[in-house]
Amino acid sequence: MAVQISAPHWQADDGRHIDVRGLPAPQPMLQILALLETIVAGAGTAVIVHHDREPIYLYPELAERGWNHEILPSEDGEVRLRLWQDNG
Amino acid sequence: MALAPSSFLGSAGERLLPLFVPFRFFGAAALFHLAAWAVLLSGADELAAFRGGGGPVLAAVHLMTLGVFVMTAMGASLQLLPVATLQGFAAPATINAIWWLLNAGTICLTAGMYLSQHPVMAAGGGLLALAIALYLWLLLANLRRGGAMLAVVAHGWLAAGALVGLLGLGLILIVNQEHGFLANAQRGAVSHMLLAAYGFMGLLAMGFSYVLVPMFALAPMPSVKGALGAMFCACAGLALGLAGTWFNQDIWAAAGGAVGLIGVTLYLGLMVMTLRQRMRKKLGPAFILMRLSWALMPLSLLMGIAWALDLLPPWGPVIFGLWLFGWLLGFLLAILQRIVPFLASMHAALAVRRRPPTVTALTAPGPLAAHLYCHCAALVLLSAGIVWPMPLLVYLGALAGLLGAAAFTWFFLLAVLKYRTAVAPPSA
């Protein structure tokens, strides 16, 4: 994998978090996909993404990898997404 | 608890046009692609000796440039520019008018060229001027607000300048066909072609490559300094080439080609570096077409330099034009075959708010493979038919191009049908 995860990311009770706010395109997408590649399929791990806008260009890539997405409530100026796999 | 989707559709909606808007442009481009090959087929025996003037070859050239290149460029830029500038287009009625005017103008102009009917050609030119003026108004309003992607925005500004120049020259050439006031119409026609191919289309293709290639290959964006350096060389080369053509200074034109070649080398180097850093392992057939088009880009410039230095045999200028077309057509069709299923998947995700159909599911590999083989066969057969020259080879090349265009149209229709099925409400 050529892309290294440089965005802040951490583990919490509700899953792995990654904060891609402030990154120039297409870094947010690359950082999120790079994090997803580290997660073992079927492990049931959810990923929470902290973004500054709805990552519409990410959705086809998530679908291709078998990930679902939903938008969570968040503070003003932030778009928070939960990503999960069906078998999780 | 998930938030109601409508709360965030606003932000996405501001950056995105409804899918039918770019798809109308892409659908029209697919049909003009078919028409261009069909018209070339009807005038296959004239291609090898083509040196300008009315008839089917000129009509086929403009069906390709206006109907396919400009139509695709407008549709793609209206959809993608908001990514670069973070500003949406809130002008659906204007975009609708542009689409109608561009279609009507292209049909009128090319019918006038095919039939050598000057009034029809002039009417088409007028409609196209209106379409392009409206597009420029939208484009410049969007670019004026700046944006996050400096290199893409800078390419957009220069492409807009080239579009103004090529439109003005195109209109002058139409009037000149009837009144003959230009001392050398050939120079005007070559300048018009240079502005269209290396100016408007070339700069737009280079600029959007810096967004689209990383997006499709999943790679970081190339260096902004490198992109601006390539752009500077391309523009300096174009300016020298135009000056050399206009003032009949062959050495300036050749030097312009050489400077342009440096720009192209820089651009291709950036593309190679981008692909080396990609996350996506399998790039798919679109990138075979893309690489073929990238190979033709410097080859067309080498042919242009040889033409300026009078080193080419009589068939040289036509081969130069063919490879120029091969570069732009291959690039645009490669982009279209990736962007059509990608946009369909993305819009389906926003429409149904669950996991959308994948890009793979929305792609039709069979028609795309058929298109790739036919496209390559068309380029080889046309090149051979021009060099020898053998009208039968040109005819077979145009036939291969037509079959390829039919396969591409089939791919597009399948993507639209699959999208409509995906977003249709589930039956009770």
Short mmCIF file of C-alpha atoms in Angstrom, two decimals:
data_model
loop_
_atom_site.label_atom_id
_atom_site.label_comp_id
_atom_site.label_asym_id
_atom_site.label_seq_id
_atom_site.Cartn_x
_atom_site.Cartn_y
_atom_site.Cartn_z
CA MET A 1 0.00 0.00 0.00
CA ALA A 2 1.51 3.29 -1.09
CA VAL A 3 -0.57 5.60 1.12
CA GLN A 4 0.41 5.88 4.80
CA ILE A 5 -2.20 6.85 7.39
CA SER A 6 -1.08 10.30 8.53
CA ALA A 7 -4.47 11.64 9.70
CA PRO A 8 -5.23 11.41 13.44
CA HIS A 9 -6.86 8.05 14.20
CA TRP A 10 -7.72 6.33 17.47
CA GLN A 11 -9.69 3.45 18.96
CA ALA A 12 -12.84 4.15 21.04
CA ASP A 13 -15.71 2.06 22.41
CA ASP A 14 -17.81 2.62 19.28
CA GLY A 15 -15.04 1.74 16.81
CA ARG A 16 -11.93 3.12 15.10
CA HIS A 17 -12.03 6.90 14.58
CA ILE A 18 -10.25 8.93 11.91
CA ASP A 19 -10.23 12.72 11.64
CA VAL A 20 -9.66 13.95 8.08
CA ARG A 21 -10.84 17.53 8.59
CA GLY A 22 -8.74 20.18 6.90
CA LEU A 23 -7.01 17.78 4.51
CA PRO A 24 -6.95 18.73 0.80
CA ALA A 25 -8.73 16.44 -1.68
CA PRO A 26 -8.20 13.57 -2.37
CA GLN A 27 -6.33 12.96 0.91
CA PRO A 28 -9.48 12.41 3.05
CA MET A 29 -10.62 9.60 0.75
CA LEU A 30 -7.15 8.03 0.61
CA GLN A 31 -6.71 8.22 4.38
CA ILE A 32 -10.10 6.62 5.05
CA LEU A 33 -9.53 3.85 2.50
CA ALA A 34 -6.05 3.22 3.88
CA LEU A 35 -7.55 2.80 7.36
CA LEU A 36 -10.24 0.44 6.04
CA GLU A 37 -7.51 -1.73 4.48
CA THR A 38 -6.05 -2.32 7.94
CA ILE A 39 -9.33 -3.74 9.27
CA VAL A 40 -9.79 -7.49 9.04
CA ALA A 41 -12.94 -8.41 7.10
CA GLY A 42 -15.63 -9.84 9.37
CA ALA A 43 -14.03 -8.45 12.53
CA GLY A 44 -17.14 -6.36 13.20
CA THR A 45 -15.15 -3.16 13.58
CA ALA A 46 -17.00 0.07 12.81
CA VAL A 47 -15.16 3.17 11.64
CA ILE A 48 -16.20 6.69 12.62
CA VAL A 49 -15.05 9.39 10.19
CA HIS A 50 -14.77 13.05 11.23
CA HIS A 51 -15.01 15.14 8.04
CA ASP A 52 -15.66 18.76 7.17
CA ARG A 53 -18.04 17.96 4.29
CA GLU A 54 -20.08 15.03 3.07
CA PRO A 55 -17.57 12.77 1.24
CA ILE A 56 -19.80 12.02 -1.73
CA TYR A 57 -16.91 10.75 -3.88
CA LEU A 58 -16.09 8.16 -1.23
CA TYR A 59 -19.42 6.33 -1.46
CA PRO A 60 -18.71 4.34 -4.67
CA GLU A 61 -15.37 3.23 -3.20
CA LEU A 62 -17.05 2.11 0.04
CA ALA A 63 -19.65 0.15 -1.92
CA GLU A 64 -16.93 -1.52 -3.98
CA ARG A 65 -15.28 -2.73 -0.73
CA GLY A 66 -18.55 -3.89 0.87
CA TRP A 67 -18.83 -1.07 3.43
CA ASN A 68 -22.07 0.69 4.38
CA HIS A 69 -22.27 4.28 5.55
CA GLU A 70 -24.61 6.48 7.55
CA ILE A 71 -24.39 10.08 8.73
CA LEU A 72 -24.34 10.54 12.52
CA PRO A 73 -25.36 13.62 14.52
CA SER A 74 -22.41 15.96 14.96
CA GLU A 75 -21.38 19.46 15.91
CA ASP A 76 -21.70 22.38 13.48
CA GLY A 77 -19.04 22.35 10.78
CA GLU A 78 -18.44 18.64 11.08
CA VAL A 79 -19.89 15.74 9.12
CA ARG A 80 -19.57 12.48 11.06
CA LEU A 81 -19.98 9.16 9.30
CA ARG A 82 -20.25 5.63 10.63
CA LEU A 83 -18.93 2.92 8.32
CA TRP A 84 -19.56 -0.76 8.86
CA GLN A 85 -19.58 -4.08 7.03
CA ASP A 86 -22.72 -6.24 6.83
CA ASN A 87 -21.18 -9.15 8.66
CA GLY A 88 -20.00 -6.88 11.47
CA MET B 1 -29.10 7.13 15.75
CA ALA B 2 -28.64 8.16 12.15
CA LEU B 3 -29.39 11.75 11.20
CA ALA B 4 -32.10 12.44 8.63
CA PRO B 5 -30.31 12.48 5.27
CA SER B 6 -31.93 15.72 4.14
CA SER B 7 -29.91 17.62 6.77
CA PHE B 8 -26.77 16.97 4.77
CA LEU B 9 -28.12 16.71 1.26
CA GLY B 10 -27.83 20.48 1.09
CA SER B 11 -24.05 20.48 1.23
CA ALA B 12 -23.74 17.65 -1.28
CA GLY B 13 -26.43 19.11 -3.49
CA GLU B 14 -24.67 22.46 -3.69
CA ARG B 15 -21.60 20.76 -5.13
CA LEU B 16 -23.44 18.32 -7.37
CA LEU B 17 -25.71 18.78 -10.33
CA PRO B 18 -28.54 16.27 -10.73
CA LEU B 19 -27.22 13.21 -12.59
CA PHE B 20 -29.37 13.80 -15.66
CA VAL B 21 -27.49 17.07 -16.35
CA PRO B 22 -24.00 15.63 -17.02
CA PHE B 23 -25.57 12.44 -18.45
CA ARG B 24 -27.42 14.48 -21.11
CA PHE B 25 -24.06 15.89 -22.23
CA PHE B 26 -22.41 12.44 -22.14
CA GLY B 27 -25.34 10.78 -23.94
CA ALA B 28 -25.24 13.42 -26.69
CA ALA B 29 -21.46 12.93 -26.96
CA ALA B 30 -21.97 9.16 -27.43
CA LEU B 31 -24.45 9.80 -30.26
CA PHE B 32 -22.25 12.42 -31.96
CA HIS B 33 -19.37 9.92 -31.69
CA LEU B 34 -21.49 7.48 -33.73
CA ALA B 35 -22.45 10.21 -36.19
CA ALA B 36 -18.82 11.35 -36.68
CA TRP B 37 -17.66 7.86 -37.70
CA ALA B 38 -20.72 7.35 -39.92
CA VAL B 39 -20.05 10.64 -41.74
CA LEU B 40 -16.35 9.78 -42.11
CA LEU B 41 -17.39 6.43 -43.57
CA SER B 42 -19.44 8.26 -46.18
CA GLY B 43 -16.42 10.35 -47.18
CA ALA B 44 -13.67 7.75 -46.65
CA ASP B 45 -12.19 8.23 -50.12
CA GLU B 46 -11.55 11.94 -49.42
CA LEU B 47 -9.62 11.57 -46.14
CA ALA B 48 -6.12 10.77 -47.42
CA ALA B 49 -6.08 13.87 -49.65
CA PHE B 50 -7.90 16.16 -47.20
CA ARG B 51 -6.37 19.65 -47.03
CA GLY B 52 -9.39 21.59 -45.71
CA GLY B 53 -12.57 22.84 -47.34
CA GLY B 54 -16.18 21.64 -47.01
CA GLY B 55 -17.54 18.10 -47.34
CA PRO B 56 -17.88 14.98 -45.20
CA VAL B 57 -14.35 15.01 -43.73
CA LEU B 58 -14.74 18.56 -42.36
CA ALA B 59 -18.21 17.64 -41.07
CA ALA B 60 -16.85 14.48 -39.38
CA VAL B 61 -14.00 16.49 -37.80
CA HIS B 62 -16.48 18.98 -36.30
CA LEU B 63 -18.92 16.28 -35.19
CA MET B 64 -15.99 14.88 -33.23
CA THR B 65 -14.61 18.18 -31.89
CA LEU B 66 -17.90 19.92 -31.04
CA GLY B 67 -20.18 16.93 -30.61
CA VAL B 68 -17.81 14.70 -28.65
CA PHE B 69 -14.92 16.79 -27.28
CA VAL B 70 -16.72 20.02 -26.36
CA MET B 71 -19.91 18.21 -25.29
CA THR B 72 -17.95 15.90 -22.94
CA ALA B 73 -15.72 18.73 -21.69
CA MET B 74 -18.73 20.87 -20.83
CA GLY B 75 -20.62 18.04 -19.10
CA ALA B 76 -17.57 16.91 -17.14
CA SER B 77 -16.43 20.42 -16.17
CA LEU B 78 -19.90 21.41 -14.94
CA GLN B 79 -19.90 18.30 -12.75
CA LEU B 80 -16.27 18.35 -11.63
CA LEU B 81 -15.29 22.00 -11.35
CA PRO B 82 -17.17 22.35 -8.04
CA VAL B 83 -14.73 19.75 -6.65
CA ALA B 84 -11.83 22.04 -7.50
CA THR B 85 -13.42 25.38 -6.60
CA LEU B 86 -15.76 24.14 -3.82
CA GLN B 87 -18.44 26.30 -5.50
CA GLY B 88 -21.54 24.80 -7.07
CA PHE B 89 -23.38 25.75 -10.26
CA ALA B 90 -26.85 27.01 -9.38
CA ALA B 91 -28.02 27.65 -12.92
CA PRO B 92 -30.02 24.67 -14.20
CA ALA B 93 -31.92 26.75 -16.80
CA THR B 94 -28.68 28.15 -18.25
CA ILE B 95 -27.10 24.69 -18.39
CA ASN B 96 -30.25 23.40 -20.09
CA ALA B 97 -30.04 26.20 -22.66
CA ILE B 98 -26.33 25.45 -23.28
CA TRP B 99 -27.14 21.79 -23.97
CA TRP B 100 -29.87 22.62 -26.48
CA LEU B 101 -27.83 25.33 -28.22
CA LEU B 102 -24.74 23.12 -28.44
CA ASN B 103 -26.74 20.25 -29.94
CA ALA B 104 -28.61 22.43 -32.42
CA GLY B 105 -25.45 24.40 -33.32
CA THR B 106 -23.38 21.26 -33.91
CA ILE B 107 -26.07 19.67 -36.09
CA CYS B 108 -26.54 22.89 -38.14
CA LEU B 109 -22.83 23.60 -38.56
CA THR B 110 -21.89 20.06 -39.55
CA ALA B 111 -24.91 19.69 -41.87
CA GLY B 112 -23.84 22.96 -43.53
CA MET B 113 -20.28 21.66 -43.87
CA TYR B 114 -21.42 18.29 -45.25
CA LEU B 115 -23.72 19.88 -47.83
CA SER B 116 -21.46 22.94 -48.40
CA GLN B 117 -24.42 25.19 -47.52
CA HIS B 118 -23.00 28.42 -46.15
CA PRO B 119 -26.21 29.89 -44.57
CA VAL B 120 -26.81 26.65 -42.61
CA MET B 121 -23.18 26.67 -41.49
CA ALA B 122 -23.45 30.34 -40.41
CA ALA B 123 -26.66 29.61 -38.44
CA GLY B 124 -24.86 26.73 -36.71
CA GLY B 125 -21.89 28.99 -35.93
CA GLY B 126 -24.26 31.55 -34.37
CA LEU B 127 -25.96 28.95 -32.16
CA LEU B 128 -22.57 27.57 -31.08
CA ALA B 129 -21.31 31.07 -30.26
CA LEU B 130 -24.32 31.53 -27.97
CA ALA B 131 -23.78 28.13 -26.31
CA ILE B 132 -20.09 28.82 -25.75
CA ALA B 133 -20.72 32.36 -24.47
CA LEU B 134 -23.22 31.04 -21.90
CA TYR B 135 -20.80 28.27 -20.88
CA LEU B 136 -17.94 30.77 -20.53
CA TRP B 137 -20.15 32.98 -18.36
CA LEU B 138 -20.83 30.05 -16.00
CA LEU B 139 -17.24 28.82 -16.11
CA LEU B 140 -15.68 32.21 -15.38
CA ALA B 141 -18.19 32.95 -12.61
CA ASN B 142 -17.14 29.69 -10.96
CA LEU B 143 -13.39 30.12 -11.55
CA ARG B 144 -13.49 33.74 -10.32
CA ARG B 145 -14.23 32.52 -6.81
CA GLY B 146 -10.86 30.78 -6.73
CA GLY B 147 -10.71 27.40 -5.11
CA ALA B 148 -8.74 24.76 -3.36
CA MET B 149 -7.02 23.32 -6.43
CA LEU B 150 -4.81 26.05 -7.85
CA ALA B 151 -3.45 24.01 -10.77
CA VAL B 152 -6.91 22.94 -11.97
CA VAL B 153 -8.32 26.46 -11.66
CA ALA B 154 -5.33 27.94 -13.56
CA HIS B 155 -5.80 25.40 -16.39
CA GLY B 156 -9.51 26.32 -16.42
CA TRP B 157 -8.73 30.03 -16.90
CA LEU B 158 -6.33 29.37 -19.77
CA ALA B 159 -8.69 26.88 -21.42
CA ALA B 160 -11.42 29.53 -21.25
CA GLY B 161 -9.09 32.03 -22.96
CA ALA B 162 -8.30 29.50 -25.70
CA LEU B 163 -12.04 28.84 -26.13
CA VAL B 164 -12.66 32.55 -26.76
CA GLY B 165 -9.86 32.59 -29.35
CA LEU B 166 -10.96 29.46 -31.18
CA LEU B 167 -14.59 30.59 -31.23
CA GLY B 168 -13.60 33.97 -32.71
CA LEU B 169 -11.37 32.34 -35.32
CA GLY B 170 -14.04 29.76 -36.14
CA LEU B 171 -16.61 32.48 -36.80
CA ILE B 172 -14.09 34.42 -38.94
CA LEU B 173 -13.42 31.27 -40.99
CA ILE B 174 -17.15 30.74 -41.59
CA VAL B 175 -17.58 34.33 -42.83
CA ASN B 176 -14.36 34.04 -44.86
CA GLN B 177 -15.70 30.98 -46.73
CA GLU B 178 -18.37 33.22 -48.26
CA HIS B 179 -16.51 36.54 -48.56
CA GLY B 180 -12.85 35.45 -48.80
CA PHE B 181 -11.21 38.39 -47.02
CA LEU B 182 -8.41 36.44 -45.26
CA ALA B 183 -5.08 36.57 -47.10
CA ASN B 184 -4.36 32.95 -46.10
CA ALA B 185 -7.34 30.98 -44.79
CA GLN B 186 -5.14 27.89 -44.30
CA ARG B 187 -3.18 29.67 -41.55
CA GLY B 188 -6.43 30.68 -39.89
CA ALA B 189 -7.68 27.07 -40.04
CA VAL B 190 -4.42 25.68 -38.57
CA SER B 191 -4.48 28.32 -35.78
CA HIS B 192 -8.13 27.40 -35.06
CA MET B 193 -7.12 23.72 -34.83
CA LEU B 194 -4.13 24.45 -32.56
CA LEU B 195 -6.27 26.56 -30.22
CA ALA B 196 -8.96 23.89 -30.12
CA ALA B 197 -6.71 20.84 -29.64
CA TYR B 198 -3.75 22.07 -27.61
CA GLY B 199 -5.50 25.13 -26.16
CA PHE B 200 -9.05 24.51 -24.98
CA MET B 201 -9.21 20.70 -25.02
CA GLY B 202 -5.55 20.08 -24.20
CA LEU B 203 -5.44 22.41 -21.21
CA LEU B 204 -8.77 21.16 -19.89
CA ALA B 205 -7.59 17.55 -20.30
CA MET B 206 -4.32 18.29 -18.50
CA GLY B 207 -6.03 20.26 -15.71
CA PHE B 208 -8.71 17.67 -15.01
CA SER B 209 -6.12 14.87 -15.18
CA TYR B 210 -4.71 16.22 -11.92
CA VAL B 211 -8.09 15.52 -10.25
CA LEU B 212 -9.42 12.56 -12.17
CA VAL B 213 -6.37 10.33 -12.48
CA PRO B 214 -5.68 10.45 -8.69
CA MET B 215 -9.40 9.92 -8.04
CA PHE B 216 -9.69 6.88 -10.31
CA ALA B 217 -6.31 5.38 -9.37
CA LEU B 218 -6.65 6.33 -5.67
CA ALA B 219 -3.40 8.23 -5.49
CA PRO B 220 -2.19 11.56 -4.08
CA MET B 221 -2.46 14.60 -6.33
CA PRO B 222 0.72 15.49 -8.24
CA SER B 223 2.84 18.46 -7.22
CA VAL B 224 1.23 21.83 -7.94
CA LYS B 225 4.59 23.31 -8.99
CA GLY B 226 5.10 20.50 -11.51
CA ALA B 227 1.57 20.93 -12.88
CA LEU B 228 2.03 24.70 -13.23
CA GLY B 229 5.41 24.17 -14.90
CA ALA B 230 3.87 21.79 -17.45
CA MET B 231 1.06 24.28 -18.01
CA PHE B 232 3.49 27.16 -18.55
CA CYS B 233 5.45 25.16 -21.15
CA ALA B 234 2.25 24.05 -22.89
CA CYS B 235 1.00 27.64 -23.09
CA ALA B 236 4.36 29.07 -24.19
CA GLY B 237 4.57 26.34 -26.84
CA LEU B 238 1.05 27.08 -28.04
CA ALA B 239 1.73 30.83 -28.22
CA LEU B 240 4.93 30.24 -30.24
CA GLY B 241 3.15 27.74 -32.49
CA LEU B 242 0.33 30.21 -33.14
CA ALA B 243 2.72 33.09 -33.82
CA GLY B 244 4.76 30.90 -36.17
CA THR B 245 1.64 29.76 -38.03
CA TRP B 246 0.15 33.25 -38.26
CA PHE B 247 3.35 35.06 -39.33
CA ASN B 248 4.57 32.19 -41.53
CA GLN B 249 7.68 31.63 -39.39
CA ASP B 250 8.23 27.88 -39.54
CA ILE B 251 11.07 27.93 -37.04
CA TRP B 252 8.85 29.63 -34.42
CA ALA B 253 6.16 27.01 -34.98
CA ALA B 254 8.73 24.19 -34.63
CA ALA B 255 10.16 25.81 -31.48
CA GLY B 256 6.61 26.04 -30.13
CA GLY B 257 6.19 22.32 -30.72
CA ALA B 258 9.48 21.63 -28.90
CA VAL B 259 8.49 23.77 -25.88
CA GLY B 260 5.08 22.09 -25.90
CA LEU B 261 6.86 18.73 -25.91
CA ILE B 262 8.73 19.72 -22.73
CA GLY B 263 5.36 20.56 -21.14
CA VAL B 264 3.90 17.24 -22.26
CA THR B 265 6.94 15.35 -20.90
CA LEU B 266 6.49 17.07 -17.53
CA TYR B 267 2.75 16.29 -17.54
CA LEU B 268 3.27 12.64 -18.46
CA GLY B 269 6.00 12.37 -15.81
CA LEU B 270 3.52 13.64 -13.20
CA MET B 271 0.94 11.11 -14.40
CA VAL B 272 3.44 8.23 -14.21
CA MET B 273 4.48 9.28 -10.68
CA THR B 274 0.82 9.52 -9.65
CA LEU B 275 0.08 6.02 -10.94
CA ARG B 276 3.15 4.63 -9.17
CA GLN B 277 1.75 5.83 -5.84
CA ARG B 278 -1.74 4.45 -6.41
CA MET B 279 -3.73 2.31 -3.99
CA ARG B 280 -5.88 0.66 -6.67
CA LYS B 281 -4.04 -2.37 -7.99
CA LYS B 282 -6.10 -3.09 -11.12
CA LEU B 283 -6.74 0.01 -13.18
CA GLY B 284 -8.93 -1.70 -15.79
CA PRO B 285 -9.34 -1.23 -19.55
CA ALA B 286 -9.99 2.52 -19.25
CA PHE B 287 -6.34 3.01 -18.43
CA ILE B 288 -5.22 0.99 -21.49
CA LEU B 289 -7.08 3.56 -23.58
CA MET B 290 -5.68 6.37 -21.41
CA ARG B 291 -2.08 5.16 -21.90
CA LEU B 292 -2.63 4.85 -25.65
CA SER B 293 -3.91 8.43 -25.71
CA TRP B 294 -0.91 9.59 -23.64
CA ALA B 295 1.43 7.95 -26.18
CA LEU B 296 -0.28 9.79 -29.04
CA MET B 297 0.01 13.16 -27.27
CA PRO B 298 3.82 13.61 -27.75
CA LEU B 299 3.69 11.77 -31.10
CA SER B 300 1.25 14.36 -32.43
CA LEU B 301 3.63 17.12 -31.32
CA LEU B 302 6.60 15.41 -33.02
CA MET B 303 4.56 15.20 -36.23
CA GLY B 304 3.61 18.87 -35.80
CA ILE B 305 7.30 19.87 -35.45
CA ALA B 306 8.22 17.84 -38.55
CA TRP B 307 5.34 19.48 -40.44
CA ALA B 308 6.51 22.97 -39.43
CA LEU B 309 10.04 22.13 -40.63
CA ASP B 310 8.67 20.79 -43.92
CA LEU B 311 10.08 17.33 -43.23
CA LEU B 312 6.86 15.43 -43.81
CA PRO B 313 5.69 13.62 -46.94
CA PRO B 314 2.32 14.73 -48.38
CA TRP B 315 0.35 12.44 -46.04
CA GLY B 316 2.06 13.90 -42.93
CA PRO B 317 -0.40 16.67 -42.03
CA VAL B 318 -3.37 14.27 -42.14
CA ILE B 319 -1.53 11.79 -39.89
CA PHE B 320 -0.73 14.71 -37.54
CA GLY B 321 -4.45 15.50 -37.38
CA LEU B 322 -5.39 11.83 -36.89
CA TRP B 323 -2.98 11.32 -33.98
CA LEU B 324 -4.13 14.58 -32.43
CA PHE B 325 -7.67 13.24 -32.57
CA GLY B 326 -6.48 9.84 -31.32
CA TRP B 327 -5.01 11.51 -28.22
CA LEU B 328 -8.08 13.58 -27.32
CA LEU B 329 -10.71 10.99 -28.27
CA GLY B 330 -8.90 8.20 -26.40
CA PHE B 331 -8.47 10.41 -23.31
CA LEU B 332 -12.11 11.52 -23.23
CA LEU B 333 -13.53 8.04 -23.82
CA ALA B 334 -11.24 6.62 -21.12
CA ILE B 335 -12.50 9.28 -18.69
CA LEU B 336 -16.13 8.70 -19.72
CA GLN B 337 -15.97 4.95 -19.19
CA ARG B 338 -14.74 5.51 -15.63
CA ILE B 339 -16.80 8.56 -14.74
CA VAL B 340 -20.20 7.34 -16.00
CA PRO B 341 -20.48 4.34 -13.62
CA PHE B 342 -18.72 6.30 -10.86
CA LEU B 343 -21.21 9.19 -10.99
CA ALA B 344 -24.13 6.74 -11.29
CA SER B 345 -22.96 4.90 -8.16
CA MET B 346 -22.39 8.16 -6.25
CA HIS B 347 -25.81 9.59 -7.18
CA ALA B 348 -27.47 6.27 -6.34
CA ALA B 349 -25.85 6.44 -2.87
CA LEU B 350 -27.32 9.92 -2.35
CA ALA B 351 -30.72 8.89 -3.72
CA VAL B 352 -31.26 5.68 -1.78
CA ARG B 353 -29.13 6.46 1.28
CA ARG B 354 -27.89 2.91 1.56
CA ARG B 355 -25.07 1.00 -0.07
CA PRO B 356 -25.34 1.84 -3.81
CA PRO B 357 -24.63 -0.48 -6.76
CA THR B 358 -20.88 -0.73 -7.22
CA VAL B 359 -18.96 0.87 -10.09
CA THR B 360 -18.14 -2.69 -11.25
CA ALA B 361 -21.83 -3.61 -11.33
CA LEU B 362 -22.65 -0.47 -13.35
CA THR B 363 -19.88 -1.12 -15.90
CA ALA B 364 -20.37 -3.31 -18.96
CA PRO B 365 -16.98 -4.95 -19.68
CA GLY B 366 -18.08 -6.63 -22.93
CA PRO B 367 -19.08 -3.45 -24.83
CA LEU B 368 -16.03 -1.63 -23.43
CA ALA B 369 -13.66 -4.38 -24.60
CA ALA B 370 -15.33 -4.31 -28.03
CA HIS B 371 -14.91 -0.53 -28.09
CA LEU B 372 -11.21 -0.74 -27.17
CA TYR B 373 -10.41 -3.23 -29.96
CA CYS B 374 -12.43 -1.28 -32.53
CA HIS B 375 -10.89 2.07 -31.47
CA CYS B 376 -7.34 0.69 -31.83
CA ALA B 377 -8.21 -1.02 -35.14
CA ALA B 378 -9.67 2.25 -36.44
CA LEU B 379 -6.48 4.21 -35.61
CA VAL B 380 -4.20 1.59 -37.22
CA LEU B 381 -6.34 1.15 -40.35
CA LEU B 382 -6.83 4.91 -40.84
CA SER B 383 -3.10 5.56 -40.40
CA ALA B 384 -2.24 2.82 -42.92
CA GLY B 385 -4.94 3.97 -45.33
CA ILE B 386 -3.61 7.54 -45.26
CA VAL B 387 0.09 6.61 -45.60
CA TRP B 388 -0.25 4.25 -48.59
CA PRO B 389 -2.94 5.70 -49.53
CA MET B 390 -5.71 3.10 -49.82
CA PRO B 391 -9.35 4.24 -49.54
CA LEU B 392 -10.40 0.67 -48.68
CA LEU B 393 -8.27 0.75 -45.50
CA VAL B 394 -9.70 4.18 -44.59
CA TYR B 395 -13.20 2.77 -45.18
CA LEU B 396 -12.48 -0.25 -42.95
CA GLY B 397 -10.97 2.05 -40.31
CA ALA B 398 -14.06 4.25 -40.26
CA LEU B 399 -16.22 1.10 -40.06
CA ALA B 400 -14.20 -0.13 -37.07
CA GLY B 401 -14.61 3.31 -35.47
CA LEU B 402 -18.37 3.17 -36.07
CA LEU B 403 -18.66 -0.31 -34.51
CA GLY B 404 -16.59 0.89 -31.53
CA ALA B 405 -18.84 3.93 -31.12
CA ALA B 406 -21.92 1.65 -31.18
CA ALA B 407 -20.36 -0.53 -28.45
CA PHE B 408 -19.60 2.58 -26.38
CA THR B 409 -23.16 3.86 -26.75
CA TRP B 410 -24.40 0.43 -25.63
CA PHE B 411 -22.18 0.66 -22.51
CA PHE B 412 -23.64 4.10 -21.73
CA LEU B 413 -27.24 2.94 -22.17
CA LEU B 414 -26.64 -0.07 -19.92
CA ALA B 415 -25.19 2.18 -17.20
CA VAL B 416 -28.26 4.45 -17.36
CA LEU B 417 -30.65 1.48 -17.22
CA LYS B 418 -28.79 -0.11 -14.29
CA TYR B 419 -28.83 3.22 -12.44
CA ARG B 420 -32.57 3.64 -12.98
CA THR B 421 -33.19 0.13 -11.68
CA ALA B 422 -31.03 0.83 -8.61
CA VAL B 423 -32.88 4.01 -7.61
CA ALA B 424 -36.38 2.81 -8.52
CA PRO B 425 -38.62 2.45 -5.46
CA PRO B 426 -38.89 -1.22 -4.43
CA SER B 427 -42.05 -2.84 -5.75
CA ALA B 428 -44.61 -3.84 -3.12
#
